[in-house]
Coordinates of N, CA and C in Angstrom, one line a residue:
M1 N 0.9 -1.2 0.0 CA 0.0 0.0 0.0 C 0.9 1.2 0.0
S2 N 0.5 2.2 -0.8 CA 1.4 3.4 -0.8 C 1.2 4.3 0.4
R3 N 2.2 5.1 0.6 CA 2.1 6.0 1.8 C 0.9 6.9 1.7
G4 N 0.5 7.3 0.5 CA -0.6 8.1 0.4 C -1.9 7.4 0.8
G5 N -1.9 6.0 0.5 CA -3.1 5.2 0.9 C -3.2 5.2 2.4
R6 N -2.0 5.1 3.1 CA -2.1 5.1 4.6 C -2.6 6.4 5.1
D7 N -2.1 7.5 4.5 CA -2.5 8.8 4.9 C -4.0 9.0 4.7
A8 N -4.6 8.4 3.7 CA -6.0 8.5 3.4 C -6.8 7.8 4.5
D9 N -6.2 6.7 5.1 CA -6.9 5.9 6.1 C -6.9 6.6 7.5
R10 N -6.0 7.6 7.7 CA -5.9 8.2 9.0 C -7.2 9.0 9.3
E11 N -7.5 9.0 10.6 CA -8.7 9.8 11.0 C -8.2 11.2 11.2
E12 N -9.0 12.2 10.8 CA -8.7 13.6 11.1 C -9.8 14.1 12.1
A13 N -9.3 15.0 12.9 CA -10.2 15.7 13.8 C -11.2 16.4 13.0
P14 N -12.5 16.3 13.4 CA -13.5 17.0 12.7 C -13.3 18.6 12.8
A15 N -13.5 19.2 11.7 CA -13.4 20.7 11.7 C -14.6 21.3 12.4
V16 N -14.2 22.2 13.4 CA -15.3 22.8 14.1 C -15.5 24.2 13.6
P17 N -16.6 24.5 13.0 CA -16.8 25.8 12.4 C -16.6 26.9 13.4
G18 N -15.9 27.9 12.9 CA -15.6 29.1 13.7 C -14.5 29.0 14.7
T19 N -13.7 27.9 14.6 CA -12.6 27.8 15.5 C -11.3 28.0 14.7
P20 N -10.4 28.8 15.3 CA -9.1 29.0 14.7 C -8.3 27.8 14.5
E21 N -7.3 27.8 13.6 CA -6.5 26.6 13.3 C -5.7 26.2 14.5
G22 N -5.2 27.2 15.4 CA -4.4 26.9 16.5 C -5.2 26.6 17.8
D23 N -6.5 26.2 17.6 CA -7.4 26.0 18.7 C -6.9 24.8 19.6
P24 N -6.7 25.0 20.9 CA -6.2 23.9 21.7 C -7.1 22.7 21.7
D25 N -8.4 22.9 21.6 CA -9.4 21.8 21.6 C -9.2 20.9 20.4
R26 N -9.0 21.6 19.2 CA -8.8 20.8 18.0 C -7.4 20.1 18.0
E27 N -6.4 20.8 18.6 CA -5.1 20.2 18.7 C -5.2 18.9 19.6
A28 N -5.9 19.0 20.7 CA -6.0 17.9 21.6 C -6.8 16.8 20.9
E29 N -7.8 17.1 20.1 CA -8.5 16.0 19.4 C -7.6 15.4 18.4
E30 N -6.8 16.1 17.7 CA -5.9 15.6 16.7 C -4.9 14.6 17.4
V31 N -4.3 15.1 18.5 CA -3.4 14.2 19.2 C -4.1 13.0 19.7
T32 N -5.3 13.1 20.2 CA -6.1 12.0 20.7 C -6.3 10.9 19.6
L33 N -6.7 11.4 18.4 CA -6.9 10.5 17.3 C -5.6 9.8 16.8
A34 N -4.5 10.6 16.9 CA -3.2 10.0 16.5 C -2.7 9.0 17.5
V35 N -2.9 9.2 18.8 CA -2.6 8.2 19.8 C -3.4 7.0 19.6
M36 N -4.7 7.1 19.4 CA -5.6 6.0 19.2 C -5.2 5.2 18.0
A37 N -4.8 5.9 16.9 CA -4.4 5.1 15.7 C -3.1 4.4 16.0
A38 N -2.1 5.0 16.7 CA -0.9 4.3 17.1 C -1.2 3.1 18.0
S39 N -2.1 3.3 18.8 CA -2.5 2.2 19.7 C -3.0 1.0 18.9
R40 N -3.8 1.3 17.9 CA -4.3 0.2 17.0 C -3.2 -0.5 16.3
V41 N -2.2 0.2 15.9 CA -1.0 -0.3 15.3 C -0.3 -1.3 16.2
I42 N -0.1 -0.8 17.5 CA 0.6 -1.7 18.5 C -0.2 -2.9 18.7
V43 N -1.5 -2.8 18.9 CA -2.3 -4.0 19.1 C -2.2 -5.0 17.9
A44 N -2.2 -4.4 16.7 CA -2.1 -5.3 15.5 C -0.7 -5.9 15.4
L45 N 0.4 -5.2 15.8 CA 1.7 -5.8 15.9 C 1.8 -6.9 16.9
S46 N 1.1 -6.7 18.1 CA 1.0 -7.7 19.1 C 0.3 -9.0 18.6
A47 N -0.8 -8.8 17.9 CA -1.5 -9.9 17.3 C -0.7 -10.6 16.3
R48 N 0.0 -9.9 15.5 CA 0.9 -10.5 14.5 C 2.0 -11.3 15.1
A49 N 2.6 -10.7 16.2 CA 3.7 -11.4 17.0 C 3.1 -12.7 17.6
L50 N 1.9 -12.7 18.1 CA 1.3 -13.9 18.6 C 1.1 -14.9 17.5
G51 N 0.7 -14.4 16.3 CA 0.5 -15.3 15.2 C 1.8 -15.9 14.7
A52 N 2.9 -15.3 15.0 CA 4.2 -15.8 14.5 C 4.6 -17.1 15.3
V53 N 4.0 -17.3 16.4 CA 4.4 -18.5 17.2 C 3.3 -19.6 16.8
D54 N 3.7 -20.8 16.9 CA 2.9 -21.9 16.5 C 2.0 -22.4 17.6
V55 N 1.0 -21.5 18.0 CA 0.1 -21.9 19.1 C -1.1 -21.0 18.9
S56 N -2.3 -21.6 19.2 CA -3.5 -20.8 19.0 C -3.9 -20.2 20.3
L57 N -3.6 -18.9 20.5 CA -4.0 -18.1 21.7 C -4.7 -16.9 21.3
T58 N -5.5 -16.4 22.2 CA -6.1 -15.0 22.0 C -5.2 -14.0 22.7
L59 N -5.4 -12.7 22.3 CA -4.7 -11.7 23.0 C -4.9 -11.6 24.5
P60 N -6.2 -11.9 25.0 CA -6.4 -11.9 26.4 C -5.6 -13.1 27.1
Q61 N -5.5 -14.2 26.4 CA -4.7 -15.3 26.9 C -3.3 -14.9 27.0
L62 N -2.8 -14.3 26.0 CA -1.4 -13.8 26.0 C -1.2 -12.8 27.1
R63 N -2.2 -11.9 27.4 CA -2.1 -11.0 28.5 C -1.9 -11.7 29.8
S64 N -2.6 -12.8 30.0 CA -2.5 -13.7 31.2 C -1.1 -14.2 31.3
L65 N -0.5 -14.7 30.2 CA 0.8 -15.3 30.3 C 1.8 -14.2 30.6
V66 N 1.7 -13.0 30.0 CA 2.6 -11.9 30.2 C 2.5 -11.4 31.7
A67 N 1.3 -11.4 32.2 CA 1.1 -11.1 33.6 C 1.9 -12.0 34.5
L68 N 1.8 -13.3 34.2 CA 2.6 -14.3 35.0 C 4.1 -14.1 34.8
H69 N 4.5 -13.8 33.6 CA 5.9 -13.6 33.3 C 6.4 -12.4 34.0
T70 N 5.6 -11.4 34.2 CA 6.1 -10.2 34.8 C 6.0 -10.3 36.3
C71 N 4.9 -10.8 36.8 CA 4.6 -10.8 38.3 C 5.2 -12.0 39.0
G72 N 5.5 -13.1 38.2 CA 5.9 -14.3 38.9 C 4.7 -15.1 39.4
P73 N 4.8 -16.1 40.2 CA 3.7 -16.8 40.7 C 2.7 -15.9 41.4
I74 N 1.4 -16.0 41.0 CA 0.4 -15.2 41.7 C -0.8 -16.1 41.9
K75 N -1.7 -15.6 42.8 CA -2.9 -16.4 43.1 C -3.9 -16.1 42.0
L76 N -4.9 -17.0 41.8 CA -5.9 -16.9 40.8 C -6.7 -15.6 41.0
V77 N -7.0 -15.2 42.2 CA -7.8 -14.0 42.4 C -7.0 -12.8 42.0
A78 N -5.7 -12.8 42.2 CA -4.8 -11.7 41.7 C -4.8 -11.7 40.2
M79 N -4.8 -12.8 39.6 CA -4.8 -12.9 38.1 C -6.1 -12.2 37.6
A80 N -7.2 -12.6 38.2 CA -8.5 -12.0 37.8 C -8.5 -10.5 37.9
A81 N -8.0 -10.0 39.1 CA -7.9 -8.6 39.3 C -7.0 -7.9 38.3
T82 N -5.9 -8.5 38.0 CA -4.9 -8.0 37.0 C -5.6 -7.9 35.7
L83 N -6.3 -8.8 35.3 CA -7.0 -8.8 34.0 C -8.3 -8.1 33.9
G84 N -8.8 -7.7 35.1 CA -10.1 -7.0 35.2 C -11.3 -7.9 34.9
V85 N -11.2 -9.1 35.2 CA -12.3 -10.1 35.0 C -12.7 -10.7 36.3
N86 N -13.8 -11.4 36.3 CA -14.2 -12.1 37.6 C -13.4 -13.4 37.7
P87 N -13.3 -14.0 38.9 CA -12.5 -15.2 39.1 C -12.9 -16.4 38.2
S88 N -14.2 -16.5 37.9 CA -14.6 -17.7 37.1 C -14.1 -17.5 35.7
T89 N -14.1 -16.3 35.2 CA -13.6 -16.1 33.8 C -12.1 -16.4 33.8
A90 N -11.4 -15.9 34.8 CA -9.9 -16.2 34.9 C -9.7 -17.7 35.0
L91 N -10.5 -18.4 35.8 CA -10.3 -19.8 35.9 C -10.5 -20.5 34.6
R92 N -11.5 -20.1 33.8 CA -11.6 -20.8 32.5 C -10.4 -20.5 31.6
M93 N -9.9 -19.3 31.7 CA -8.7 -19.0 30.9 C -7.5 -19.8 31.4
V94 N -7.3 -19.9 32.7 CA -6.2 -20.7 33.2 C -6.4 -22.1 32.8
E95 N -7.6 -22.7 32.9 CA -7.8 -24.1 32.5 C -7.4 -24.3 31.1
R96 N -7.7 -23.4 30.2 CA -7.3 -23.5 28.8 C -5.8 -23.4 28.6
L97 N -5.1 -22.5 29.3 CA -3.7 -22.4 29.2 C -3.0 -23.5 29.9
E98 N -3.6 -24.1 31.0 CA -3.0 -25.2 31.6 C -3.1 -26.5 30.7
S99 N -4.2 -26.6 29.9 CA -4.4 -27.7 29.0 C -3.3 -27.7 27.9
L100 N -2.8 -26.4 27.6 CA -1.8 -26.3 26.6 C -0.4 -26.5 27.1
G101 N -0.3 -26.7 28.5 CA 1.0 -26.9 29.1 C 1.8 -25.6 29.3
L102 N 1.0 -24.4 29.3 CA 1.7 -23.1 29.5 C 1.7 -22.6 30.9
I103 N 0.7 -23.1 31.7 CA 0.6 -22.6 33.1 C 0.5 -23.8 34.0
D104 N 1.1 -23.7 35.2 CA 1.1 -24.7 36.2 C 0.2 -24.1 37.3
R105 N -0.7 -24.9 37.8 CA -1.7 -24.4 38.8 C -1.5 -25.4 40.0
R106 N -1.2 -24.8 41.2 CA -1.1 -25.6 42.4 C -1.8 -25.0 43.6
V107 N -2.1 -25.8 44.5 CA -2.7 -25.3 45.8 C -1.6 -24.6 46.6
N108 N -2.0 -23.5 47.2 CA -1.0 -22.7 48.0 C -0.8 -23.5 49.3
P109 N 0.4 -23.9 49.6 CA 0.6 -24.7 50.8 C 0.3 -23.9 52.1
D110 N 0.4 -22.6 52.0 CA 0.1 -21.7 53.2 C -1.4 -21.5 53.4
N111 N -2.2 -21.7 52.3 CA -3.7 -21.5 52.4 C -4.3 -22.5 51.4
R112 N -4.8 -23.6 51.8 CA -5.3 -24.6 50.9 C -6.5 -24.2 50.1
R113 N -7.1 -23.1 50.4 CA -8.2 -22.6 49.6 C -7.8 -21.8 48.4
E114 N -6.5 -21.4 48.4 CA -6.0 -20.6 47.3 C -5.2 -21.4 46.2
V115 N -5.3 -21.0 45.0 CA -4.6 -21.6 43.9 C -3.5 -20.6 43.5
V116 N -2.3 -21.1 43.3 CA -1.2 -20.3 42.8 C -0.8 -20.7 41.4
L117 N -0.6 -19.7 40.6 CA -0.3 -19.9 39.1 C 1.1 -19.5 38.8
R118 N 1.7 -20.3 37.9 CA 3.0 -19.9 37.4 C 3.2 -20.4 36.0
L119 N 4.1 -19.8 35.3 CA 4.3 -20.3 33.9 C 5.2 -21.5 34.0
T120 N 4.9 -22.4 33.0 CA 5.8 -23.6 32.8 C 7.0 -23.1 32.0
A121 N 7.9 -23.9 31.8 CA 9.1 -23.6 30.9 C 8.6 -23.3 29.5
E122 N 7.6 -24.1 29.1 CA 7.0 -23.9 27.8 C 6.3 -22.5 27.7
G123 N 5.6 -22.2 28.7 CA 4.9 -20.9 28.8 C 5.9 -19.7 28.8
E124 N 6.9 -19.9 29.5 CA 8.0 -18.8 29.6 C 8.6 -18.6 28.2
A125 N 8.9 -19.7 27.5 CA 9.5 -19.7 26.2 C 8.6 -19.0 25.2
L126 N 7.3 -19.3 25.3 CA 6.3 -18.7 24.4 C 6.2 -17.2 24.6
V127 N 6.1 -16.8 25.9 CA 6.0 -15.3 26.1 C 7.3 -14.6 25.6
E128 N 8.5 -15.2 25.9 CA 9.7 -14.6 25.4 C 9.7 -14.5 23.9
S129 N 9.2 -15.5 23.2 CA 9.2 -15.5 21.8 C 8.2 -14.5 21.2
V130 N 7.0 -14.4 21.8 CA 6.1 -13.4 21.3 C 6.6 -12.0 21.6
L131 N 7.1 -11.7 22.8 CA 7.7 -10.4 23.1 C 8.8 -10.0 22.2
T132 N 9.7 -11.0 21.9 CA 10.8 -10.7 20.9 C 10.3 -10.4 19.5
H133 N 9.3 -11.2 19.1 CA 8.7 -10.9 17.8 C 8.1 -9.5 17.7
R134 N 7.3 -9.1 18.8 CA 6.6 -7.8 18.8 C 7.7 -6.7 18.9
R135 N 8.7 -6.9 19.7 CA 9.7 -5.8 19.8 C 10.4 -5.6 18.4
A136 N 10.7 -6.7 17.7 CA 11.3 -6.6 16.4 C 10.4 -5.9 15.4
A137 N 9.1 -6.2 15.5 CA 8.2 -5.6 14.5 C 8.1 -4.1 14.8
I138 N 8.0 -3.7 16.1 CA 7.9 -2.3 16.4 C 9.2 -1.6 16.0
R139 N 10.3 -2.3 16.3 CA 11.6 -1.6 15.9 C 11.7 -1.4 14.4
T140 N 11.2 -2.4 13.6 CA 11.2 -2.3 12.1 C 10.3 -1.1 11.7
L141 N 9.2 -1.0 12.3 CA 8.3 0.1 12.0 C 9.0 1.5 12.4
V142 N 9.6 1.6 13.6 CA 10.2 2.8 14.0 C 11.4 3.1 13.1
E143 N 12.1 2.1 12.6 CA 13.2 2.4 11.7 C 12.8 2.9 10.4
R144 N 11.5 2.8 10.0 CA 11.0 3.3 8.8 C 10.8 4.8 8.8
L145 N 10.8 5.3 10.0 CA 10.6 6.8 10.2 C 11.9 7.5 9.9
P146 N 11.7 8.7 9.3 CA 12.9 9.6 9.2 C 13.5 9.9 10.5
E147 N 14.8 10.0 10.6 CA 15.6 10.2 11.8 C 15.0 11.3 12.7
R148 N 14.6 12.4 12.1 CA 14.1 13.6 12.9 C 12.8 13.2 13.6
E149 N 11.9 12.6 12.8 CA 10.6 12.2 13.4 C 10.8 11.1 14.5
R150 N 11.7 10.2 14.3 CA 12.0 9.2 15.2 C 12.5 9.8 16.5
A151 N 13.4 10.7 16.4 CA 14.0 11.3 17.6 C 12.9 12.1 18.4
G152 N 12.0 12.6 17.8 CA 10.9 13.4 18.4 C 9.9 12.5 19.2
L153 N 9.9 11.2 18.8 CA 8.9 10.3 19.5 C 9.3 10.0 20.9
V154 N 10.6 9.8 21.2 CA 10.9 9.5 22.6 C 10.5 10.5 23.6
P155 N 10.8 11.8 23.4 CA 10.3 12.7 24.4 C 8.8 12.8 24.4
A156 N 8.1 12.7 23.3 CA 6.7 12.8 23.2 C 6.0 11.6 23.9
L157 N 6.5 10.4 23.7 CA 6.0 9.2 24.4 C 6.3 9.2 25.9
R158 N 7.4 9.7 26.2 CA 7.7 9.8 27.7 C 6.8 10.8 28.3
A159 N 6.6 12.0 27.7 CA 5.7 13.0 28.2 C 4.3 12.4 28.4
L160 N 3.8 11.6 27.4 CA 2.5 11.0 27.5 C 2.4 10.0 28.6
T161 N 3.5 9.2 28.8 CA 3.5 8.3 29.9 C 3.6 9.0 31.2
D162 N 4.3 10.1 31.3 CA 4.4 10.9 32.5 C 3.1 11.5 32.9
A163 N 2.4 12.0 31.8 CA 1.0 12.6 32.1 C 0.1 11.6 32.6
A164 N 0.2 10.3 32.3 CA -0.7 9.3 32.8 C -0.3 8.8 34.2
G165 N 0.8 9.3 34.7 CA 1.3 8.8 36.0 C 0.4 9.0 37.1
D166 N -0.4 10.1 37.1 CA -1.3 10.3 38.3 C -2.7 9.8 38.0
L167 N -3.0 9.1 36.9 CA -4.3 8.6 36.6 C -4.7 7.3 37.2
D168 N -3.7 6.6 37.9 CA -3.9 5.3 38.5 C -4.5 4.3 37.5
L169 N -3.8 4.2 36.4 CA -4.2 3.2 35.4 C -3.7 1.8 35.7
G170 N -3.0 1.6 36.7 CA -2.4 0.3 37.0 C -1.3 -0.1 36.1
L171 N -0.7 0.8 35.5 CA 0.4 0.5 34.5 C 1.8 0.7 35.1
N172 N 1.8 1.0 36.4 CA 3.2 1.2 37.0 C 3.9 -0.1 37.1
Q173 N 5.2 0.0 37.2 CA 6.0 -1.2 37.3 C 6.3 -1.6 38.8
S174 N 5.3 -1.4 39.6 CA 5.5 -1.6 41.1 C 5.7 -3.0 41.5
G175 N 5.3 -4.0 40.6 CA 5.4 -5.3 41.0 C 4.2 -5.9 41.8
E176 N 3.2 -5.0 42.0 CA 2.0 -5.5 42.7 C 1.3 -6.4 41.8
P177 N 1.0 -7.7 42.2 CA 0.4 -8.6 41.3 C -1.1 -8.3 41.0
D178 N -1.7 -7.5 41.8 CA -3.1 -7.2 41.5 C -3.3 -6.0 40.6
R179 N -2.2 -5.6 40.0 CA -2.3 -4.4 39.1 C -2.0 -4.9 37.6
L180 N -2.0 -4.0 36.7 CA -1.7 -4.3 35.3 C -0.2 -4.2 35.0
A181 N 0.6 -4.0 36.1 CA 2.0 -3.7 35.9 C 2.6 -4.8 35.0
G182 N 3.3 -4.3 34.0 CA 4.1 -5.2 33.1 C 3.4 -6.0 32.1
L183 N 2.1 -5.7 31.9 CA 1.4 -6.5 30.9 C 1.9 -6.3 29.5
M184 N 2.5 -5.1 29.4 CA 3.2 -4.8 28.2 C 4.6 -4.5 28.6
D185 N 5.6 -4.9 27.9 CA 6.9 -4.6 28.2 C 7.1 -3.1 28.0
D186 N 8.0 -2.5 28.8 CA 8.2 -1.0 28.8 C 9.0 -0.7 27.5
P187 N 8.4 0.0 26.6 CA 9.0 0.4 25.3 C 10.2 1.3 25.5
L188 N 10.2 2.0 26.6 CA 11.3 3.0 26.9 C 12.4 2.4 27.7
N189 N 12.3 1.1 28.1 CA 13.3 0.4 28.8 C 14.2 -0.3 27.7
P190 N 15.5 -0.1 27.7 CA 16.3 -0.7 26.6 C 16.5 -2.2 26.8
S191 N 16.2 -2.8 27.9 CA 16.4 -4.2 28.0 C 15.5 -5.0 27.2
P192 N 15.9 -6.1 26.6 CA 15.0 -6.9 25.7 C 13.9 -7.6 26.4

């Protein structure tokens, strides 16, 4: 597809009659639409990375595996809270992932009513593979940008991340297992 074709697919902020071109509301709307479009690209690259591995998983199932990869062994109720689902939904997902040999589920020896989840070696390898594929795809996309535009992305994305800091989105890297911490690797962290 030509670059012009991609430009034609981009959403533009609706023109508001009687507003000047430098209107902050219009600018905020343009930025909002651009961030939403970039978000769709990242989700598509995540789906493509998942498709690159030879296993049939959904993105929510991958999120579960990445949560375990990031947080380490956690209780089923913490997994449900992390994913924002009820425990029965999390249990069904865990059962599916366990049947694929990706998750190990054991009774907590300290509290027999609790179930502790951890990735198997196969699950760990799968997550690493998907994250490696996704990172490579994002890097390839970023490398297509002219150097000047690429350099401008880092401060802009950091500013956006910083602006979200007080919104309590559960995206912090605090290590609390009942949060969304680490469900996506930190794109500003240079470690693979």
